PDB file of C-alpha atoms in Angstrom:
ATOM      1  CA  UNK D   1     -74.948  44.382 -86.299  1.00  0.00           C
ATOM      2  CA  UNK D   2     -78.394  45.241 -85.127  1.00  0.00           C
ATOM      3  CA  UNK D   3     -78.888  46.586 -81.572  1.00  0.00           C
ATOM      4  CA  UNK D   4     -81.187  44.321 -79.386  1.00  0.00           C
ATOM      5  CA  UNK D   5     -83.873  46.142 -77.258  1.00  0.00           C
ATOM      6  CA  UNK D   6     -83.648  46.042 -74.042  1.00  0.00           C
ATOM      7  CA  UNK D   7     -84.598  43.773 -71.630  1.00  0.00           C
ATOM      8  CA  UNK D   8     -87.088  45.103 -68.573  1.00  0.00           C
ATOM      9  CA  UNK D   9     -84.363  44.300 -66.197  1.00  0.00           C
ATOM     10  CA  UNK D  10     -81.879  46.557 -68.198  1.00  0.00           C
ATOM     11  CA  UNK D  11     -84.160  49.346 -68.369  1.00  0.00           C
ATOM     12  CA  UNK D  12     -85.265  49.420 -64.772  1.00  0.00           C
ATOM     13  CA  UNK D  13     -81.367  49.727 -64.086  1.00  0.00           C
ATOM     14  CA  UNK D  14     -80.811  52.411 -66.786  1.00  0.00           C
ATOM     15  CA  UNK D  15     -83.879  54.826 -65.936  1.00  0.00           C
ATOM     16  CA  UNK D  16     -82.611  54.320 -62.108  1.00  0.00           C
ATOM     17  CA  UNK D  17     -79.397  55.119 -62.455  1.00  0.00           C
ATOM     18  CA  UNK D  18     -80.078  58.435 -63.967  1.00  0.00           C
ATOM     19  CA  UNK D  19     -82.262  59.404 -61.467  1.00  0.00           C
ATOM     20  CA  UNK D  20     -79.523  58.960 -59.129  1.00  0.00           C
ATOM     21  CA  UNK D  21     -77.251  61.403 -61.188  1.00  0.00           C
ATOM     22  CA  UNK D  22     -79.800  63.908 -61.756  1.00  0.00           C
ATOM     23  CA  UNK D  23     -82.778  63.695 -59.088  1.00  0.00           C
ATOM     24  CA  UNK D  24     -84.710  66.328 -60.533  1.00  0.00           C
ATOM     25  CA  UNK D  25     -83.855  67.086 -64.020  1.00  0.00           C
ATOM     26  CA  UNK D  26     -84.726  70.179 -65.793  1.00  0.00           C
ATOM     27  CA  UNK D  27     -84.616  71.747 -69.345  1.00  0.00           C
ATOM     28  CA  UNK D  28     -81.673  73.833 -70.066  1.00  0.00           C
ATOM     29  CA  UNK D  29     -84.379  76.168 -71.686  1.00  0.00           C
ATOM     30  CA  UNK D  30     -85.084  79.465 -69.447  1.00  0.00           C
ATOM     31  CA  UNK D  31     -88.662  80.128 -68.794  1.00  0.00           C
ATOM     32  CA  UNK D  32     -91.125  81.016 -66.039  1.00  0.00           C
ATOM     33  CA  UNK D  33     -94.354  80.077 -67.405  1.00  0.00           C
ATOM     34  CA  UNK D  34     -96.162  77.506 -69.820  1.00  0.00           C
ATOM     35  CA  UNK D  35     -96.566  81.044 -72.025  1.00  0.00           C
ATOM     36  CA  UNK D  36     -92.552  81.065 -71.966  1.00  0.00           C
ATOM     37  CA  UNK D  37     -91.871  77.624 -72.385  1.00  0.00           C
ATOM     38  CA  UNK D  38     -94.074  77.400 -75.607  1.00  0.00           C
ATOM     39  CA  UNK D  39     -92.020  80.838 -77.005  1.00  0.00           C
ATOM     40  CA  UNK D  40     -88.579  78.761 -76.003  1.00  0.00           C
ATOM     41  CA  UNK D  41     -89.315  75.576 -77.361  1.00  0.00           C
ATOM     42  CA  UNK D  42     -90.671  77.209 -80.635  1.00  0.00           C
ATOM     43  CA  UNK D  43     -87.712  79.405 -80.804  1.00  0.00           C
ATOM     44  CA  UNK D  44     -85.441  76.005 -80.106  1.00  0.00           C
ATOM     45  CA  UNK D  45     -86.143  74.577 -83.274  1.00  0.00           C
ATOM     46  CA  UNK D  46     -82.846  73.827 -85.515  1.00  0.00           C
ATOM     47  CA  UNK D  47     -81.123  76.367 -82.992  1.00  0.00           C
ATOM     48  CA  UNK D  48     -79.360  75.649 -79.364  1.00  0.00           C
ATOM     49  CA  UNK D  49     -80.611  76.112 -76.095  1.00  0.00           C
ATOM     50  CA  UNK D  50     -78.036  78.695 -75.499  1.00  0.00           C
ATOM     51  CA  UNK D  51     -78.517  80.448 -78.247  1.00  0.00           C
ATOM     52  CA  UNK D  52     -82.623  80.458 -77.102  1.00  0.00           C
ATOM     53  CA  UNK D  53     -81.505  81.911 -73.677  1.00  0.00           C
ATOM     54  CA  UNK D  54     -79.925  84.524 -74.484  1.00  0.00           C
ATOM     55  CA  UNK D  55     -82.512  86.178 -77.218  1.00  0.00           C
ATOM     56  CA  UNK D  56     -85.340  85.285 -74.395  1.00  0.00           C
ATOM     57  CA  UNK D  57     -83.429  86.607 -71.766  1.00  0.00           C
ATOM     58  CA  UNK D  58     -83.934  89.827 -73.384  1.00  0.00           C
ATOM     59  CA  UNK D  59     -87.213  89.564 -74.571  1.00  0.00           C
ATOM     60  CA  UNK D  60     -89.291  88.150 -71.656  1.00  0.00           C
ATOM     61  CA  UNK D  61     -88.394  91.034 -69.378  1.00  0.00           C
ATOM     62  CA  UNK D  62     -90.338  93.298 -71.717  1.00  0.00           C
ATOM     63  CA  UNK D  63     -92.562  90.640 -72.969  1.00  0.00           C
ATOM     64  CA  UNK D  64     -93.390  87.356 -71.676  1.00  0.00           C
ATOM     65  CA  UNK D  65     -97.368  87.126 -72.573  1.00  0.00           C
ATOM     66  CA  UNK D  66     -99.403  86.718 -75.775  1.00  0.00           C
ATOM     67  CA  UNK D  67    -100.525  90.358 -75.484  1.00  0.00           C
ATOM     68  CA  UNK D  68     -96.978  91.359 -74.542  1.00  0.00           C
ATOM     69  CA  UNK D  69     -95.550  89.856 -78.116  1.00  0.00           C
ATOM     70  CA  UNK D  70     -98.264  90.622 -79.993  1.00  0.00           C
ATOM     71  CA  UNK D  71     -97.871  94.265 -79.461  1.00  0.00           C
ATOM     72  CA  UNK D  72     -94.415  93.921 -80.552  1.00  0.00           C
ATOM     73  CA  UNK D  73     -95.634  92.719 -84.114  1.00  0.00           C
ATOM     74  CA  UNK D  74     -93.336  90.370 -86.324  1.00  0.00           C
ATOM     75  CA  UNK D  75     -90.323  93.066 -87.313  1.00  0.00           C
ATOM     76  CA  UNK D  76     -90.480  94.130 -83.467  1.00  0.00           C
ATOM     77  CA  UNK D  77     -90.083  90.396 -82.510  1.00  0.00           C
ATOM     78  CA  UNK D  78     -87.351  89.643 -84.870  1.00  0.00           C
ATOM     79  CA  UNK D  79     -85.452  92.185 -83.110  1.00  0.00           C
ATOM     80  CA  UNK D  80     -85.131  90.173 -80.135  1.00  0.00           C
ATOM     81  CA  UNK D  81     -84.671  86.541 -82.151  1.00  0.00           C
ATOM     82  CA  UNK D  82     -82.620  87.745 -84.769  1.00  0.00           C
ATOM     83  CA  UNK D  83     -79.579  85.910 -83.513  1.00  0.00           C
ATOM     84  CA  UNK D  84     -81.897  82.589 -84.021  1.00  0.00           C
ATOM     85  CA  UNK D  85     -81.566  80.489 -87.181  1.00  0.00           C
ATOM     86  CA  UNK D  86     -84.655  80.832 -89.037  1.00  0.00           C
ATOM     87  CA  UNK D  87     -86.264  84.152 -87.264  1.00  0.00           C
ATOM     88  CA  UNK D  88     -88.191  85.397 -90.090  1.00  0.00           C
ATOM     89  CA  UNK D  89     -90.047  82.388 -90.299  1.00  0.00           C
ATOM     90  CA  UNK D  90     -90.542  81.925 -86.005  1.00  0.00           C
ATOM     91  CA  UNK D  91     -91.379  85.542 -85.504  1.00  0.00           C
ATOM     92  CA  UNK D  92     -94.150  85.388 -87.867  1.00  0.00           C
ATOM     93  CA  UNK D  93     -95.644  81.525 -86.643  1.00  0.00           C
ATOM     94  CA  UNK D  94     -94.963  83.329 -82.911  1.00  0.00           C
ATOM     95  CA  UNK D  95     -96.923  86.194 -83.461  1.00  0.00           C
ATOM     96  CA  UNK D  96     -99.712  84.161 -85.337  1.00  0.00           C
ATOM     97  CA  UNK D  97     -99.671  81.678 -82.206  1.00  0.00           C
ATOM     98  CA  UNK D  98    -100.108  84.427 -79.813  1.00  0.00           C
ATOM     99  CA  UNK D  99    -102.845  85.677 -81.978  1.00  0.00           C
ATOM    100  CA  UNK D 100    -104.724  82.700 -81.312  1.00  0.00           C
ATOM    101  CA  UNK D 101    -104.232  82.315 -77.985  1.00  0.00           C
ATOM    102  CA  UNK D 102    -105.543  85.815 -77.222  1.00  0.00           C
ATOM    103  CA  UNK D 103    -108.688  85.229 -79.378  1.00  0.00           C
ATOM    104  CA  UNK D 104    -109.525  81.283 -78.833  1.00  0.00           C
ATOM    105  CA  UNK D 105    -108.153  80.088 -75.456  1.00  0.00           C
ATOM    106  CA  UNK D 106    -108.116  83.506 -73.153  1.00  0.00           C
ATOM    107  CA  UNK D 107    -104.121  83.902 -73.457  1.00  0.00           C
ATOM    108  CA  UNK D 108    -104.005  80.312 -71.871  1.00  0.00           C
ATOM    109  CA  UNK D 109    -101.550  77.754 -73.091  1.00  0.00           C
ATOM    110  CA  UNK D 110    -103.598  74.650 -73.831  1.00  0.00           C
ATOM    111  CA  UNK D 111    -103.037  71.436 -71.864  1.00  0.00           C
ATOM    112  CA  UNK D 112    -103.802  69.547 -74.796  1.00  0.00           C
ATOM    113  CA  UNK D 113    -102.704  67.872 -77.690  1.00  0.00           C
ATOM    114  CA  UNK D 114    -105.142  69.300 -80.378  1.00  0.00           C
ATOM    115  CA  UNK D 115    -105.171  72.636 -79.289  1.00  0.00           C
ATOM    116  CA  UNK D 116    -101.344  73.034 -78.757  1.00  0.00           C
ATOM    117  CA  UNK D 117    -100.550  71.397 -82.731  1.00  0.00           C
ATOM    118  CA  UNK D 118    -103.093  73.780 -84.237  1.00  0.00           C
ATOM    119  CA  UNK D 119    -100.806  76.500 -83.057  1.00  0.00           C
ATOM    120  CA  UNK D 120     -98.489  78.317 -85.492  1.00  0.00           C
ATOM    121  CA  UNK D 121     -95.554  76.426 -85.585  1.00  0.00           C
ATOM    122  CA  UNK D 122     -95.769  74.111 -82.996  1.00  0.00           C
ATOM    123  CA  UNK D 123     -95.935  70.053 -84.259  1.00  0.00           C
ATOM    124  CA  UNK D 124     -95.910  67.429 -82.211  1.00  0.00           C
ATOM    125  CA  UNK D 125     -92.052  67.569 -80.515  1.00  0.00           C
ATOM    126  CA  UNK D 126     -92.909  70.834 -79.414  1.00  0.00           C
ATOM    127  CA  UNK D 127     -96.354  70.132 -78.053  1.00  0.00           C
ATOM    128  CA  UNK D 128     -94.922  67.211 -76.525  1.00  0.00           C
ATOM    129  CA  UNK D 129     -92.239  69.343 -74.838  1.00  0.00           C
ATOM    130  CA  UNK D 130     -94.666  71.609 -73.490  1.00  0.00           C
ATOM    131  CA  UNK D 131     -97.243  69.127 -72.279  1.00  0.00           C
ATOM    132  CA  UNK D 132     -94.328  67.007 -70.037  1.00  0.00           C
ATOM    133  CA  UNK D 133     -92.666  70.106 -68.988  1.00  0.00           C
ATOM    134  CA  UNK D 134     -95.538  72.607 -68.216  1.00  0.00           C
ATOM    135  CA  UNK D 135     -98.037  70.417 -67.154  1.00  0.00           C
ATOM    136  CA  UNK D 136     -96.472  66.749 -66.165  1.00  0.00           C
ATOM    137  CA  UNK D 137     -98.120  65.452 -68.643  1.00  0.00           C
ATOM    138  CA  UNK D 138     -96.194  61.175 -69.784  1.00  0.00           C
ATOM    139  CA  UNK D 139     -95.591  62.423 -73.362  1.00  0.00           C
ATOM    140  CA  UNK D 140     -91.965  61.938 -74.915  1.00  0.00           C
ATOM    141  CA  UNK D 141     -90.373  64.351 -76.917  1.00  0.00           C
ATOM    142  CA  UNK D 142     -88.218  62.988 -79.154  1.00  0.00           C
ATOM    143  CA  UNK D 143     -85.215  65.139 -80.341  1.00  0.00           C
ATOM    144  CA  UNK D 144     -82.079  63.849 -82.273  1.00  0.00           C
ATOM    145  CA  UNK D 145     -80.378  62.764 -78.909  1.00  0.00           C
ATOM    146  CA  UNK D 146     -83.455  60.805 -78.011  1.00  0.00           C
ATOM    147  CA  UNK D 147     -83.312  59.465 -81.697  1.00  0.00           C
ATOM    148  CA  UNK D 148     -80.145  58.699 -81.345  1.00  0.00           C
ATOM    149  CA  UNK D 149     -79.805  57.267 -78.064  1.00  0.00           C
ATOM    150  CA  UNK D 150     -83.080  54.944 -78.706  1.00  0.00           C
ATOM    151  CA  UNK D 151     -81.907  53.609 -81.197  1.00  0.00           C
ATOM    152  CA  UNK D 152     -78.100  53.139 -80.374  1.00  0.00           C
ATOM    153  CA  UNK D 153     -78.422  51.891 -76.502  1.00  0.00           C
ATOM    154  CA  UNK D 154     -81.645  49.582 -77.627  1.00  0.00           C
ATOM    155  CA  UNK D 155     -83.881  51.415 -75.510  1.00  0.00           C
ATOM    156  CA  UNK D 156     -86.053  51.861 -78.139  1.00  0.00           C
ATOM    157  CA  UNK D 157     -85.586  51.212 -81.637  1.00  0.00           C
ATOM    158  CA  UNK D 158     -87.330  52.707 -84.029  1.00  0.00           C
ATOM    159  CA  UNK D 159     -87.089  53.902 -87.922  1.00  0.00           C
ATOM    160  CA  UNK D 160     -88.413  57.286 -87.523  1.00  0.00           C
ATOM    161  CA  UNK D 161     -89.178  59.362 -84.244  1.00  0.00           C
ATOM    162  CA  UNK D 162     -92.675  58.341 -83.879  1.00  0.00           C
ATOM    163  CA  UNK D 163     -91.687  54.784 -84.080  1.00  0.00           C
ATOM    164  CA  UNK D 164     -89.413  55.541 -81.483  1.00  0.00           C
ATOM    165  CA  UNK D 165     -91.484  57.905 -78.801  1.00  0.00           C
ATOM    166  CA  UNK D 166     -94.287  54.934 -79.105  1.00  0.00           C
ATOM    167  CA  UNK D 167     -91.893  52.528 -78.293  1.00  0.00           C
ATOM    168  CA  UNK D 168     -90.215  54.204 -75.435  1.00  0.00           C
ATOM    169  CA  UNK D 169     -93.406  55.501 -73.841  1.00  0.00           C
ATOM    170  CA  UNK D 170     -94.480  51.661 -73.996  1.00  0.00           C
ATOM    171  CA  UNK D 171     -91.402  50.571 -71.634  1.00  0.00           C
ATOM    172  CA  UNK D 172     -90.510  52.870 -69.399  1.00  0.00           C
ATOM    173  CA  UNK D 173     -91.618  52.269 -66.402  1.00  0.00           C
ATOM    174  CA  UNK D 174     -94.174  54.779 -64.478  1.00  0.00           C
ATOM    175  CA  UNK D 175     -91.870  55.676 -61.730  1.00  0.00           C
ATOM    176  CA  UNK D 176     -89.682  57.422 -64.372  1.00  0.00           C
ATOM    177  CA  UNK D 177     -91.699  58.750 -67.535  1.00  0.00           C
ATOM    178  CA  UNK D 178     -92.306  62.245 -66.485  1.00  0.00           C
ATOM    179  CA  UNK D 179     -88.634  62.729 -66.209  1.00  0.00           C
ATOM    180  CA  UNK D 180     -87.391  60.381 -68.213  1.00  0.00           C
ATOM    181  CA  UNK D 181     -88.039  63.231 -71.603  1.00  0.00           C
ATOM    182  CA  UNK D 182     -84.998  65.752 -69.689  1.00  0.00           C
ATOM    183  CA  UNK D 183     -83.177  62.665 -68.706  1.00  0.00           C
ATOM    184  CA  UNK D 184     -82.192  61.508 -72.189  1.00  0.00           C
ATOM    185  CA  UNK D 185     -81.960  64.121 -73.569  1.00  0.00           C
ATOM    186  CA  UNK D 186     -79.032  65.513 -71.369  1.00  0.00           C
ATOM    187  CA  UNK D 187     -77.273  62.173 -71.625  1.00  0.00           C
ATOM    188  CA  UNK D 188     -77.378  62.625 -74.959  1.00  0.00           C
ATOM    189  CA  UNK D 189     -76.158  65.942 -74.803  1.00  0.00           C
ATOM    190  CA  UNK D 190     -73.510  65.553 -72.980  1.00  0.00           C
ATOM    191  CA  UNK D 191     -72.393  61.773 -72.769  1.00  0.00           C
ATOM    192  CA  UNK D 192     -73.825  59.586 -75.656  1.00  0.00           C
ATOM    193  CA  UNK D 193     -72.836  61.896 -78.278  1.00  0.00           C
ATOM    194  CA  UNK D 194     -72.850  61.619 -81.706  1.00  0.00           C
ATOM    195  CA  UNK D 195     -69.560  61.261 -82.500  1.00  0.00           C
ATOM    196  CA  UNK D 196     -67.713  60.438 -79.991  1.00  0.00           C
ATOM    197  CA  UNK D 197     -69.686  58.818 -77.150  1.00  0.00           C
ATOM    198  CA  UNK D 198     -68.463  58.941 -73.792  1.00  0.00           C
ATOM    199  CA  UNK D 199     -68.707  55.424 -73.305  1.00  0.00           C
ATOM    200  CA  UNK D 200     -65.820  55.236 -71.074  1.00  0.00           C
ATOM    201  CA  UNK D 201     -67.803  57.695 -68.306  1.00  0.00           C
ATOM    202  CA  UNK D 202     -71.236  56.302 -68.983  1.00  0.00           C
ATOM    203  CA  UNK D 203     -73.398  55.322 -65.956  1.00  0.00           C
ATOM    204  CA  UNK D 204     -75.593  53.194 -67.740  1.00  0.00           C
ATOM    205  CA  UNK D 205     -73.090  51.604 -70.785  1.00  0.00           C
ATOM    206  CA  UNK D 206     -73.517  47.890 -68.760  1.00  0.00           C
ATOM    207  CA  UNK D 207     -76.827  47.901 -69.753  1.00  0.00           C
ATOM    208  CA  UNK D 208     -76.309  49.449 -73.142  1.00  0.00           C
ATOM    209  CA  UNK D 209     -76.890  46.968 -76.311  1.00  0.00           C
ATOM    210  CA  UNK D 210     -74.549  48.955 -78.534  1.00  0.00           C
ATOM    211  CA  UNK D 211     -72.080  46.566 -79.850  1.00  0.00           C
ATOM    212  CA  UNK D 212     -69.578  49.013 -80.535  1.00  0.00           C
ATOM    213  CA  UNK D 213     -69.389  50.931 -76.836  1.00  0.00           C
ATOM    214  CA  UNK D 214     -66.074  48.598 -75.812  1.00  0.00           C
ATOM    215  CA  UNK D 215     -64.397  50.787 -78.847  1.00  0.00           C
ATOM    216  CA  UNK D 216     -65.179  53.674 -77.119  1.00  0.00           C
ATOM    217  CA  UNK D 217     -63.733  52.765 -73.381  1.00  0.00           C
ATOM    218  CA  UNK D 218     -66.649  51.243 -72.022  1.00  0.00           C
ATOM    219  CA  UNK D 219     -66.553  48.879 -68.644  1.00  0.00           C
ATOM    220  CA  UNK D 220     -67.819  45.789 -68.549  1.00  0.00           C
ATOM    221  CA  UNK D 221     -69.036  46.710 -64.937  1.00  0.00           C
ATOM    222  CA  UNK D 222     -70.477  49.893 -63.651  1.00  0.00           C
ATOM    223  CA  UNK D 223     -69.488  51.010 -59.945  1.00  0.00           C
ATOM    224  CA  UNK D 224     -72.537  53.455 -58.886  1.00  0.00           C
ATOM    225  CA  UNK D 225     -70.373  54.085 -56.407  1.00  0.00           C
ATOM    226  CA  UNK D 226     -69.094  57.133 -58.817  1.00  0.00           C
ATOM    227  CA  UNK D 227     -72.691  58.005 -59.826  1.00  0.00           C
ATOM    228  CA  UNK D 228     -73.055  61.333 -58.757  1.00  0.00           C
ATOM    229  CA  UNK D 229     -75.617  62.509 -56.563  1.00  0.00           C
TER     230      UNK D 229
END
């Protein structure tokens, strides 16, 4: 059975709702700069956040700028990632990125589109990331759980993730777009999972189009009463 979008009404109630669980959302990616972000995010590709943390958490203390990692070179880089899937491949694109961005943009990270996708390894999730993230920019990153949860709830449905960032930066509302990339993505971490969706503890599943979320314990009624501050 298809999944219908959502109606304005439904998504108004959704986007609020998870505000009022998590009032100021956050990646679970550890950074202190748009510099560290951009390393993170590039690192986070086909690899966890956790995983991420803990190689950065060792690397950023002894280098957290372009000319910092740069010095290290690639094999001195993959020291520090090696514990990431696909290091060979990120240590090089890293070290080409912060190549660039010593020679072309003055060790700045670019608060644009263009110049952030003609970096070494970066495409368009990443740039999106950073652009949101770093500089508050409405973009929408669209990762498996945002896929995923698009397409499943009805928020926005969509046959590949372009289809489906276009459609949800078209309807959701203004009030929540900046957040709204860290918000999905965490309830699709941790509640509308793959598998076995949480349907039963979902905030939002009386607005959710998924046919299938009574299967999986889901009220007819939500009490945001038990929405947690």
């Amino acid at each position: 059975m298809a999944v219908k979008n959502m109606t304005k009404k439904q998504i108004q109630t959704f986007f609020e709702r998870l505000r009022a669980q998590r009032p100021n959302p956050k990646t679970e990616l550890n950074y202190s700069s748009p510099f560290e972000l951009l390393v993170a995010v590039t690192l986070s590709a086909q690899a966890t956040d956790v995983s991420v943390n803990k190689a950065t958490d060792k690397l950023f203390p002894v280098a957290n700028t372009p000319e910092a990692i740069y010095a290290l070179g690639v094999e001195g880089l993959k020291e520090y990632i090696k514990t990431i899937g696909l290091y060979n491949s990120k240590a090089e694109n890293v070290i080409k990125a912060c190549k660039m961005l010593i020679e072309k943009h003055n060790s700045a990270v670019p608060d644009n589109r263009a110049d952030l996708e003609a970096l070494p390894g970066v495409g368009r999730k990443t740039a999106n990331v950073v652009l949101n993230t770093a500089f508050g920019q409405p973009t929408m990153a669209v990762d498996t759980h945002i896929f995923r949860l698009g397409n499943r709830t009805g928020l926005a449905v969509g046959k590949n993730v372009l289809e489906v960032e276009h459609r949800l930066v078209k309807v959701i509302p203004k009030e929540f777009i900046v957040d709204s990339h860290h918000w999905l993505i965490l309830h699709g971490r941790y509640c509308c999972t793959a598998r076995k969706p949480k349907c039963g503890e979902c905030i939002v599943s009386d607005v959710c189009n998924w046919p299938d979320r009574f299967e999986f314990g889901a009220a007819r009624t939500i009490s945001v009463k038990n929405i947690e501050a």
